């Protein structure tokens, strides 16, 4: 009798378990017949503003449902999150985001960044010396996408009461303020439809306008929001910097489109007009530009990395954002990349690793920066949007080669993490012997390129490389209450720099989450980011 009761109990438990699995699958597994972004409806560019607004609301509702579905997924214990399946890896990344956010929330709320080991706030000179909550604004769209609803709610409430002009003190970087604050707020609006974010974005961009009051329209690099006075960096000898004045158009055009205020787009168009009229030495864009009218190029320094990078990225994405109708922008992008391939693209002797070198006049410096690793993702995005199959194949190959080179810079270090810059000489390859180049500050560009390559090729190695980086971050960059940069990637026990950069949330965490997500979470044919240094999921149609 007792045995029969035991058998009945086993059967009952088994039935309950099967019912639980079925119910869970019904609610949480994605439906093959559902398209998050209504692609068929959006396949034709929509010009009517009312129809577009309705489509945008549908897309926001769909993404909101996606975020709400993600929220019930529990934050697991590390051994569960570290499972080998893709879902387990995505959940583990979500766990990392929550850990880093909780540390910031507890020890540095309202500060620009966190010192995760000192358990205090941190700010760099690009933010002036005020407390402007850069981490909150950089993180909010990522919190929304991954389904951290309570954390998103806290961030939204803080932003709603935030007054940027009152909080900002001293000289702020116009470039960083635009991509992190204007871009971050526009990203939150694009994803949620919450007009508070749009109003805040317009407030920030309006405060930057005095920086554009120059003889040529090329903006100054720094602005004091209390006085409205703007200037260039003293170390730049009165020159403007390509990556800074060249990374305005996406945010400013989008803001004018949303608000109906043309002043922002006009400022961005003026910059483009000036550059279009200028003669480019051998088709290349020097880093420095004078503030004269008309402006003149400074020293002929050329780079795909620091002080140049996002100019090329913005050209490509500006073309895409206009429904691929802006022929001038497409032409200028293609001419620039062609010139760089011709003069600056090299292959190493030892392993045939492809890289963009730096140039000073005609002198070539055979080094490649972590920042420049974004270029692999950029050309892959070009390939995915290029109608000419020959050109598309060419840039997909280039993107794969850059992605491989940047992976080698990671694989050849003791930590499995790449340095800030690495060289190619007769004695070293994809490594650096310079102590000043051996650090890592949670930069996203390498994972960014792997993300684009995963979306374009579905080659599992890109997901594996990303997972390797997750594990190395846990081993070497995880601190007491967040994640820190490391001072030397070649040390087996590297010292941490005790800074959790705000762009960790905006970029690296976002790319890591997306690479382990399905393509219908921010599909690249409808959404993209504005810059490596910020996030801004802009709808690809105006």
Coordinates of N, CA, C and O in Angstrom, one line a residue, residues 369-459:
X369 N 45.1 51.3 -32.9 CA 44.5 51.6 -31.6 C 43.3 50.8 -31.3 O 42.5 50.4 -32.3
X370 N 43.0 50.5 -30.0 CA 41.8 49.8 -29.7 C 40.6 50.6 -30.2 O 39.6 50.0 -30.7
X371 N 40.6 51.9 -30.1 CA 39.6 52.8 -30.6 C 39.3 52.5 -32.1 O 38.2 52.5 -32.6
X372 N 40.4 52.3 -32.9 CA 40.2 52.1 -34.3 C 39.6 50.7 -34.7 O 39.2 50.5 -35.8
X373 N 39.6 49.8 -33.7 CA 39.0 48.5 -33.9 C 37.5 48.6 -34.2 O 36.9 47.7 -34.8
X374 N 36.9 49.8 -34.0 CA 35.5 50.0 -34.3 C 35.3 49.9 -35.9 O 34.2 49.6 -36.3
X375 N 36.4 50.2 -36.6 CA 36.2 50.2 -38.1 C 35.8 48.9 -38.7 O 35.2 48.9 -39.8
X376 N 36.1 47.8 -38.0 CA 35.6 46.5 -38.5 C 34.1 46.5 -38.6 O 33.5 46.1 -39.6
X377 N 33.5 46.9 -37.5 CA 32.0 46.9 -37.4 C 31.4 47.9 -38.4 O 30.4 47.7 -39.0
X378 N 32.1 49.1 -38.6 CA 31.6 50.1 -39.5 C 31.5 49.6 -40.9 O 30.5 49.7 -41.6
X379 N 32.6 48.9 -41.4 CA 32.6 48.5 -42.8 C 31.6 47.3 -42.9 O 31.1 47.1 -44.0
X380 N 31.4 46.5 -41.9 CA 30.4 45.4 -42.0 C 29.0 46.0 -42.1 O 28.2 45.5 -42.9
X381 N 28.8 47.1 -41.3 CA 27.5 47.8 -41.5 C 27.3 48.3 -42.9 O 26.2 48.2 -43.5
X382 N 28.4 48.8 -43.4 CA 28.3 49.3 -44.8 C 28.0 48.1 -45.8 O 27.1 48.2 -46.6
X383 N 28.7 47.0 -45.6 CA 28.4 45.8 -46.4 C 26.9 45.4 -46.3 O 26.3 45.0 -47.3
X384 N 26.3 45.5 -45.1 CA 25.0 45.0 -44.9 C 24.0 46.0 -45.6 O 22.8 45.6 -45.8
X385 N 24.4 47.2 -45.9 CA 23.5 48.2 -46.5 C 23.9 48.5 -48.0 O 23.3 49.4 -48.6
X386 N 24.9 47.8 -48.5 CA 25.3 48.1 -49.9 C 24.7 47.2 -50.9 O 24.6 46.0 -50.8
X387 N 24.1 47.8 -52.0 CA 23.4 47.1 -53.0 C 24.3 46.4 -53.9 O 24.0 45.3 -54.4
X388 N 25.5 46.9 -54.2 CA 26.5 46.3 -55.1 C 27.2 45.2 -54.4 O 27.9 45.3 -53.4
X389 N 26.9 44.0 -54.9 CA 27.4 42.8 -54.2 C 28.9 42.7 -54.1 O 29.5 42.2 -53.1
X390 N 29.6 43.2 -55.1 CA 31.1 43.2 -55.2 C 31.6 44.1 -54.1 O 32.5 43.7 -53.3
X391 N 31.1 45.3 -53.9 CA 31.5 46.2 -52.9 C 31.1 45.6 -51.5 O 31.9 45.7 -50.6
X392 N 29.9 45.1 -51.4 CA 29.5 44.5 -50.1 C 30.4 43.4 -49.7 O 30.9 43.3 -48.5
X393 N 30.8 42.5 -50.6 CA 31.7 41.4 -50.3 C 33.1 41.9 -49.8 O 33.7 41.4 -48.9
X394 N 33.5 43.0 -50.5 CA 34.8 43.5 -50.2 C 34.9 44.0 -48.8 O 35.8 43.7 -48.0
X395 N 33.8 44.8 -48.4 CA 33.8 45.4 -47.0 C 33.5 44.3 -45.9 O 34.0 44.5 -44.8
X396 N 32.8 43.3 -46.3 CA 32.6 42.2 -45.3 C 33.9 41.5 -45.0 O 34.2 41.2 -43.9
X397 N 34.7 41.3 -46.1 CA 36.0 40.7 -45.9 C 36.9 41.6 -45.1 O 37.6 41.1 -44.2
X398 N 36.9 42.9 -45.4 CA 37.7 43.8 -44.6 C 37.3 43.8 -43.1 O 38.2 43.8 -42.2
X399 N 36.0 43.8 -42.9 CA 35.5 43.7 -41.5 C 36.0 42.5 -40.8 O 36.3 42.5 -39.6
X400 N 35.9 41.3 -41.4 CA 36.4 40.1 -40.9 C 37.8 40.1 -40.5 O 38.3 39.7 -39.4
X401 N 38.6 40.7 -41.4 CA 40.1 40.8 -41.2 C 40.4 41.7 -40.0 O 41.3 41.4 -39.1
X402 N 39.7 42.9 -39.9 CA 39.9 43.8 -38.8 C 39.5 43.1 -37.5 O 40.2 43.2 -36.4
X403 N 38.3 42.4 -37.5 CA 37.9 41.7 -36.3 C 38.9 40.7 -35.9 O 39.1 40.5 -34.6
X404 N 39.5 40.0 -36.8 CA 40.5 39.0 -36.5 C 41.8 39.6 -35.9 O 42.3 39.1 -34.9
X405 N 42.2 40.7 -36.5 CA 43.4 41.4 -35.9 C 43.2 41.9 -34.5 O 44.0 41.7 -33.6
X406 N 42.0 42.4 -34.3 CA 41.7 42.9 -32.9 C 41.6 41.8 -31.9 O 42.0 41.9 -30.7
X407 N 41.1 40.7 -32.4 CA 41.1 39.5 -31.5 C 42.5 39.0 -31.2 O 42.7 38.6 -30.0
X408 N 43.4 39.1 -32.1 CA 44.7 38.7 -31.9 C 45.4 39.6 -30.8 O 46.2 39.1 -30.0
X409 N 45.0 40.9 -30.8 CA 45.6 41.8 -29.8 C 45.1 41.4 -28.4 O 45.8 41.6 -27.4
X410 N 43.9 40.7 -28.3 CA 43.4 40.2 -27.0 C 44.1 38.9 -26.7 O 44.6 38.7 -25.6
X411 N 44.2 38.0 -27.7 CA 44.7 36.6 -27.4 C 46.2 36.6 -27.1 O 46.6 35.7 -26.4
X412 N 46.9 37.6 -27.4 CA 48.4 37.7 -27.2 C 48.7 38.4 -25.9 O 49.9 38.6 -25.7
X413 N 47.8 38.7 -25.1 CA 48.1 39.3 -23.7 C 47.9 38.2 -22.7 O 47.2 37.2 -22.8
X414 N 48.4 38.5 -21.5 CA 48.3 37.6 -20.4 C 46.9 37.5 -19.8 O 46.5 36.5 -19.3
X415 N 46.1 38.6 -20.0 CA 44.8 38.6 -19.5 C 43.7 38.2 -20.5 O 42.5 38.1 -20.1
X416 N 44.1 38.1 -21.7 CA 43.1 37.8 -22.8 C 42.3 39.1 -23.1 O 41.3 39.0 -23.8
X417 N 42.8 40.3 -22.7 CA 42.2 41.6 -23.0 C 43.2 42.4 -23.7 O 44.4 42.4 -23.4
X418 N 42.8 43.2 -24.7 CA 43.7 43.9 -25.6 C 44.1 45.2 -25.0 O 43.4 45.8 -24.2
X419 N 45.3 45.8 -25.4 CA 45.8 47.1 -24.9 C 45.1 48.3 -25.6 O 44.4 48.1 -26.6
X420 N 45.4 49.4 -25.1 CA 44.9 50.7 -25.7 C 45.5 50.9 -27.2 O 44.8 51.4 -28.0
X421 N 46.7 50.4 -27.4 CA 47.3 50.5 -28.7 C 48.3 49.4 -28.9 O 48.9 49.0 -27.9
X422 N 48.5 48.9 -30.1 CA 49.5 47.8 -30.3 C 50.2 48.1 -31.6 O 49.7 48.8 -32.5
X423 N 51.4 47.5 -31.7 CA 52.2 47.8 -32.8 C 52.5 46.6 -33.7 O 52.3 45.5 -33.3
X424 N 53.1 46.9 -34.9 CA 53.5 45.9 -35.9 C 54.9 46.3 -36.3 O 55.1 47.3 -37.0
X425 N 55.9 45.5 -35.9 CA 57.3 45.7 -36.3 C 57.9 44.4 -36.7 O 57.2 43.4 -36.7
X426 N 59.2 44.4 -36.9 CA 59.9 43.2 -37.3 C 59.9 42.2 -36.1 O 60.1 41.0 -36.2
X427 N 59.8 42.8 -34.8 CA 59.9 41.9 -33.7 C 58.6 41.6 -32.9 O 58.5 40.7 -32.2
X428 N 57.6 42.5 -33.1 CA 56.3 42.3 -32.4 C 55.2 42.4 -33.4 O 55.3 43.1 -34.4
X429 N 54.1 41.8 -33.0 CA 52.9 41.8 -33.9 C 51.6 41.8 -33.0 O 51.5 40.9 -32.2
X430 N 50.8 42.8 -33.2 CA 49.5 42.9 -32.4 C 49.8 42.9 -30.9 O 49.0 42.4 -30.2
X431 N 50.9 43.5 -30.5 CA 51.2 43.7 -29.1 C 51.9 45.0 -28.9 O 52.2 45.7 -29.9
X432 N 52.1 45.4 -27.7 CA 52.8 46.6 -27.5 C 53.9 46.4 -26.4 O 53.7 45.6 -25.5
X433 N 55.0 47.0 -26.6 CA 56.1 47.0 -25.6 C 56.1 48.3 -24.8 O 57.0 48.6 -24.0
X434 N 55.2 49.2 -25.2 CA 55.1 50.5 -24.5 C 54.2 50.4 -23.3 O 53.0 50.1 -23.4
X435 N 54.8 50.7 -22.1 CA 54.0 50.7 -20.9 C 52.8 51.6 -21.0 O 51.7 51.2 -20.5
X436 N 53.0 52.8 -21.6 CA 51.9 53.7 -21.7 C 50.7 53.3 -22.6 O 49.7 53.9 -22.5
X437 N 50.9 52.3 -23.4 CA 49.9 51.8 -24.2 C 49.2 50.5 -23.8 O 48.4 49.9 -24.4
X438 N 49.6 50.0 -22.6 CA 49.3 48.6 -22.2 C 48.0 48.5 -21.4 O 47.7 47.5 -20.9
X439 N 47.3 49.6 -21.1 CA 46.1 49.6 -20.3 C 44.9 49.3 -21.0 O 44.8 49.4 -22.3
X440 N 43.8 49.1 -20.3 CA 42.5 48.8 -20.8 C 41.4 49.5 -19.9 O 41.4 49.3 -18.7
X441 N 40.6 50.3 -20.5 CA 39.6 51.1 -19.7 C 38.2 50.7 -20.1 O 37.3 51.6 -20.1
X442 N 37.9 49.4 -20.3 CA 36.6 49.0 -20.5 C 36.0 49.4 -21.9 O 34.8 49.6 -22.0
X443 N 36.9 49.6 -22.8 CA 36.5 50.1 -24.1 C 35.7 49.0 -24.8 O 35.9 47.8 -24.7
X444 N 34.7 49.4 -25.7 CA 33.8 48.5 -26.4 C 34.1 48.1 -27.8 O 33.5 47.3 -28.4
X445 N 35.1 48.8 -28.4 CA 35.2 48.8 -29.9 C 35.4 47.4 -30.5 O 34.9 47.0 -31.6
X446 N 36.2 46.5 -29.8 CA 36.5 45.2 -30.3 C 35.2 44.3 -30.3 O 34.8 43.7 -31.3
X447 N 34.5 44.4 -29.1 CA 33.2 43.6 -29.0 C 32.2 44.2 -30.0 O 31.4 43.5 -30.6
X448 N 32.3 45.5 -30.2 CA 31.4 46.1 -31.2 C 31.5 45.5 -32.6 O 30.5 45.2 -33.2
X449 N 32.7 45.4 -33.0 CA 33.0 44.8 -34.3 C 32.5 43.3 -34.3 O 31.9 42.8 -35.3
X450 N 32.8 42.6 -33.3 CA 32.4 41.2 -33.2 C 30.8 41.1 -33.3 O 30.3 40.2 -33.9
X451 N 30.2 42.0 -32.6 CA 28.7 42.0 -32.7 C 28.2 42.2 -34.1 O 27.3 41.4 -34.6
X452 N 28.7 43.2 -34.8 CA 28.3 43.4 -36.2 C 28.6 42.1 -37.1 O 27.8 41.7 -37.9
X453 N 29.8 41.5 -36.8 CA 30.2 40.3 -37.6 C 29.2 39.2 -37.3 O 28.9 38.4 -38.2
X454 N 28.8 39.0 -36.0 CA 27.9 38.0 -35.7 C 26.5 38.2 -36.4 O 26.0 37.3 -37.0
X455 N 26.0 39.4 -36.4 CA 24.8 39.7 -37.1 C 24.9 39.4 -38.6 O 23.9 39.0 -39.2
X456 N 26.0 39.7 -39.1 CA 26.2 39.6 -40.6 C 26.5 38.2 -41.0 O 26.0 37.8 -42.1
X457 N 27.2 37.4 -40.2 CA 27.7 36.1 -40.7 C 27.1 34.9 -39.9 O 27.1 33.8 -40.4
X458 N 26.6 35.1 -38.7 CA 26.2 34.1 -37.8 C 27.3 33.0 -37.5 O 27.0 31.8 -37.3
X459 N 28.5 33.4 -37.6 CA 29.6 32.6 -37.3 C 29.8 32.5 -35.8 O 30.0 33.6 -35.1

